């Protein structure tokens, strides 16, 4: 199964990676899929999710 989307905007790379992950998770939920392995090459996103530290940036609002 695959999907693609086009979103216009001006954001940092890490914000874009986070938005893409969030949209992928929403799509999985809509399709009723669970127990899915997701891979990313964005260490910043993985670290943010693993550490679950809050913040007041756009990136933090996407991740949390």
Tab-separated table of N, CA and C in Angstrom:
chain	number	residue	atom	x	y	z
A	1	UNK	N	0.850	-1.154	0.000
A	1	UNK	CA	0.000	0.000	0.000
A	1	UNK	C	0.909	1.233	0.000
A	2	UNK	N	0.491	2.247	-0.714
A	2	UNK	CA	1.284	3.471	-0.785
A	2	UNK	C	0.355	4.670	-0.894
A	3	UNK	N	0.901	5.824	-0.603
A	3	UNK	CA	0.146	7.066	-0.730
A	3	UNK	C	1.119	8.186	-1.029
A	4	UNK	N	0.594	9.239	-1.602
A	4	UNK	CA	1.402	10.421	-1.851
A	4	UNK	C	0.533	11.649	-1.650
A	5	UNK	N	1.155	12.743	-1.302
A	5	UNK	CA	0.411	13.982	-1.090
A	5	UNK	C	1.328	15.155	-1.375
A	6	UNK	N	0.723	16.280	-1.668
A	6	UNK	CA	1.472	17.496	-1.940
A	6	UNK	C	0.963	18.570	-0.991
A	7	UNK	N	1.838	19.102	-0.179
A	7	UNK	CA	1.479	20.175	0.742
A	7	UNK	C	2.371	21.373	0.444
A	8	UNK	N	1.766	22.508	0.261
A	8	UNK	CA	2.550	23.716	0.025
A	8	UNK	C	2.737	24.461	1.336
A	9	UNK	N	3.882	25.055	1.480
A	9	UNK	CA	4.151	25.832	2.679
A	9	UNK	C	5.630	26.128	2.796
A	10	UNK	N	5.953	26.832	3.828
A	10	UNK	CA	7.333	27.195	4.081
A	10	UNK	C	7.675	26.750	5.500
A	11	UNK	N	8.423	25.662	5.606
A	11	UNK	CA	8.790	25.158	6.917
A	11	UNK	C	10.213	24.611	6.854
A	12	UNK	N	10.754	24.347	8.028
A	12	UNK	CA	12.096	23.768	8.078
A	12	UNK	C	12.030	22.299	7.650
A	13	UNK	N	13.165	21.720	7.422
A	13	UNK	CA	13.227	20.315	7.019
A	13	UNK	C	12.656	19.419	8.113
A	14	UNK	N	13.036	19.672	9.356
A	14	UNK	CA	12.564	18.832	10.452
A	14	UNK	C	11.057	18.998	10.649
A	15	UNK	N	10.524	20.193	10.437
A	15	UNK	CA	9.076	20.378	10.508
A	15	UNK	C	8.389	19.616	9.380
A	16	UNK	N	8.954	19.658	8.198
A	16	UNK	CA	8.399	18.916	7.066
A	16	UNK	C	8.396	17.422	7.301
A	17	UNK	N	9.481	16.912	7.855
A	17	UNK	CA	9.559	15.483	8.187
A	17	UNK	C	8.500	15.115	9.227
A	18	UNK	N	8.305	15.975	10.209
A	18	UNK	CA	7.314	15.726	11.256
A	18	UNK	C	5.903	15.748	10.694
A	19	UNK	N	5.617	16.698	9.824
A	19	UNK	CA	4.301	16.784	9.203
A	19	UNK	C	4.034	15.536	8.361
A	20	UNK	N	5.033	15.094	7.626
A	20	UNK	CA	4.879	13.886	6.802
A	20	UNK	C	4.580	12.667	7.676
A	21	UNK	N	5.279	12.550	8.791
A	21	UNK	CA	5.036	11.433	9.707
A	21	UNK	C	3.635	11.520	10.301
A	22	UNK	N	3.230	12.701	10.714
A	22	UNK	CA	1.897	12.884	11.271
A	22	UNK	C	0.813	12.515	10.257
A	23	UNK	N	0.976	12.934	9.020
A	23	UNK	CA	0.005	12.598	7.976
A	23	UNK	C	-0.021	11.097	7.704
A	24	UNK	N	1.137	10.457	7.741
A	24	UNK	CA	1.201	9.003	7.549
A	24	UNK	C	0.455	8.285	8.671
A	25	UNK	N	0.640	8.741	9.902
A	25	UNK	CA	-0.054	8.132	11.032
A	25	UNK	C	-1.566	8.332	10.934
A	26	UNK	N	-1.980	9.508	10.490
A	26	UNK	CA	-3.413	9.760	10.302
A	26	UNK	C	-3.993	8.845	9.222
A	27	UNK	N	-3.249	8.647	8.146
A	27	UNK	CA	-3.705	7.765	7.069
A	27	UNK	C	-3.821	6.328	7.564
A	28	UNK	N	-2.842	5.874	8.326
A	28	UNK	CA	-2.894	4.526	8.886
A	28	UNK	C	-4.123	4.355	9.773
A	29	UNK	N	-4.394	5.357	10.594
A	29	UNK	CA	-5.551	5.297	11.475
A	29	UNK	C	-6.854	5.257	10.671
A	30	UNK	N	-6.952	6.090	9.637
A	30	UNK	CA	-8.155	6.120	8.807
A	30	UNK	C	-8.394	4.793	8.109
A	31	UNK	N	-7.317	4.113	7.754
A	31	UNK	CA	-7.440	2.828	7.063
A	31	UNK	C	-7.568	1.654	8.028
A	32	UNK	N	-7.551	1.946	9.322
A	32	UNK	CA	-7.725	0.898	10.324
A	32	UNK	C	-6.520	0.003	10.490
A	33	UNK	N	-5.348	0.490	10.136
A	33	UNK	CA	-4.140	-0.324	10.240
A	33	UNK	C	-3.439	-0.085	11.571
A	34	UNK	N	-2.910	-1.141	12.143
A	34	UNK	CA	-2.145	-1.034	13.379
A	34	UNK	C	-0.958	-1.979	13.303
A	35	UNK	N	-0.120	-1.914	14.283
A	35	UNK	CA	1.090	-2.735	14.334
A	35	UNK	C	1.927	-2.533	13.064
A	36	UNK	N	2.219	-1.295	12.761
A	36	UNK	CA	2.949	-0.928	11.551
A	36	UNK	C	4.325	-0.413	11.946
A	37	UNK	N	5.344	-0.801	11.210
A	37	UNK	CA	6.696	-0.299	11.418
A	37	UNK	C	6.911	0.873	10.470
A	38	UNK	N	7.343	1.994	11.022
A	38	UNK	CA	7.592	3.190	10.227
A	38	UNK	C	9.080	3.497	10.295
A	39	UNK	N	9.667	3.737	9.154
A	39	UNK	CA	11.083	4.091	9.085
A	39	UNK	C	11.222	5.530	8.639
A	40	UNK	N	12.189	6.216	9.204
A	40	UNK	CA	12.498	7.584	8.799
A	40	UNK	C	14.008	7.789	8.855
A	41	UNK	N	14.485	8.709	8.065
A	41	UNK	CA	15.911	9.025	8.097
A	41	UNK	C	16.168	10.319	8.872
A	42	UNK	N	15.150	10.793	9.583
A	42	UNK	CA	15.278	12.032	10.339
A	42	UNK	C	15.557	11.726	11.805
A	43	UNK	N	16.827	11.775	12.179
A	43	UNK	CA	17.210	11.509	13.558
A	43	UNK	C	16.587	12.521	14.506
A	44	UNK	N	16.422	13.748	14.081
A	44	UNK	CA	15.823	14.781	14.934
A	44	UNK	C	14.392	14.428	15.308
A	45	UNK	N	13.625	13.924	14.360
A	45	UNK	CA	12.237	13.536	14.632
A	45	UNK	C	12.210	12.324	15.559
A	46	UNK	N	13.032	11.339	15.297
A	46	UNK	CA	13.082	10.141	16.142
A	46	UNK	C	13.482	10.518	17.560
A	47	UNK	N	14.495	11.363	17.709
A	47	UNK	CA	14.934	11.782	19.043
A	47	UNK	C	13.832	12.545	19.774
A	48	UNK	N	13.129	13.414	19.068
A	48	UNK	CA	12.054	14.197	19.694
A	48	UNK	C	10.947	13.281	20.182
A	49	UNK	N	10.586	12.291	19.393
A	49	UNK	CA	9.528	11.360	19.789
A	49	UNK	C	10.010	10.470	20.934
A	50	UNK	N	11.247	10.032	20.871
A	50	UNK	CA	11.796	9.155	21.914
A	50	UNK	C	11.918	9.865	23.252
A	51	UNK	N	12.295	11.134	23.239
A	51	UNK	CA	12.511	11.874	24.483
A	51	UNK	C	11.245	12.538	25.011
A	52	UNK	N	10.271	12.782	24.148
A	52	UNK	CA	8.997	13.396	24.513
A	52	UNK	C	9.160	14.607	25.431
A	53	UNK	N	10.010	15.525	24.988
A	53	UNK	CA	10.169	16.788	25.706
A	53	UNK	C	9.308	17.836	25.014
A	54	UNK	N	8.578	18.587	25.769
A	54	UNK	CA	7.748	19.651	25.217
A	54	UNK	C	8.586	20.865	24.877
A	55	UNK	N	8.014	21.755	24.145
A	55	UNK	CA	8.670	23.000	23.792
A	55	UNK	C	7.642	23.961	23.244
A	56	UNK	N	8.099	25.114	22.805
A	56	UNK	CA	7.157	26.093	22.288
A	56	UNK	C	7.473	26.497	20.848
A	57	UNK	N	8.032	25.576	20.083
A	57	UNK	CA	8.334	25.844	18.681
A	57	UNK	C	7.277	25.192	17.787
A	58	UNK	N	7.284	25.548	16.511
A	58	UNK	CA	6.381	24.906	15.553
A	58	UNK	C	6.641	23.405	15.522
A	59	UNK	N	7.911	23.028	15.557
A	59	UNK	CA	8.293	21.615	15.548
A	59	UNK	C	7.678	20.898	16.742
A	60	UNK	N	7.788	21.478	17.922
A	60	UNK	CA	7.230	20.857	19.121
A	60	UNK	C	5.727	20.686	19.036
A	61	UNK	N	5.048	21.666	18.456
A	61	UNK	CA	3.592	21.558	18.342
A	61	UNK	C	3.184	20.448	17.379
A	62	UNK	N	4.018	20.114	16.429
A	62	UNK	CA	3.732	19.023	15.482
A	62	UNK	C	3.968	17.679	16.162
A	63	UNK	N	5.090	17.556	16.860
A	63	UNK	CA	5.481	16.285	17.470
A	63	UNK	C	4.601	15.951	18.670
A	64	UNK	N	4.215	16.959	19.433
A	64	UNK	CA	3.450	16.709	20.652
A	64	UNK	C	2.031	17.044	20.402
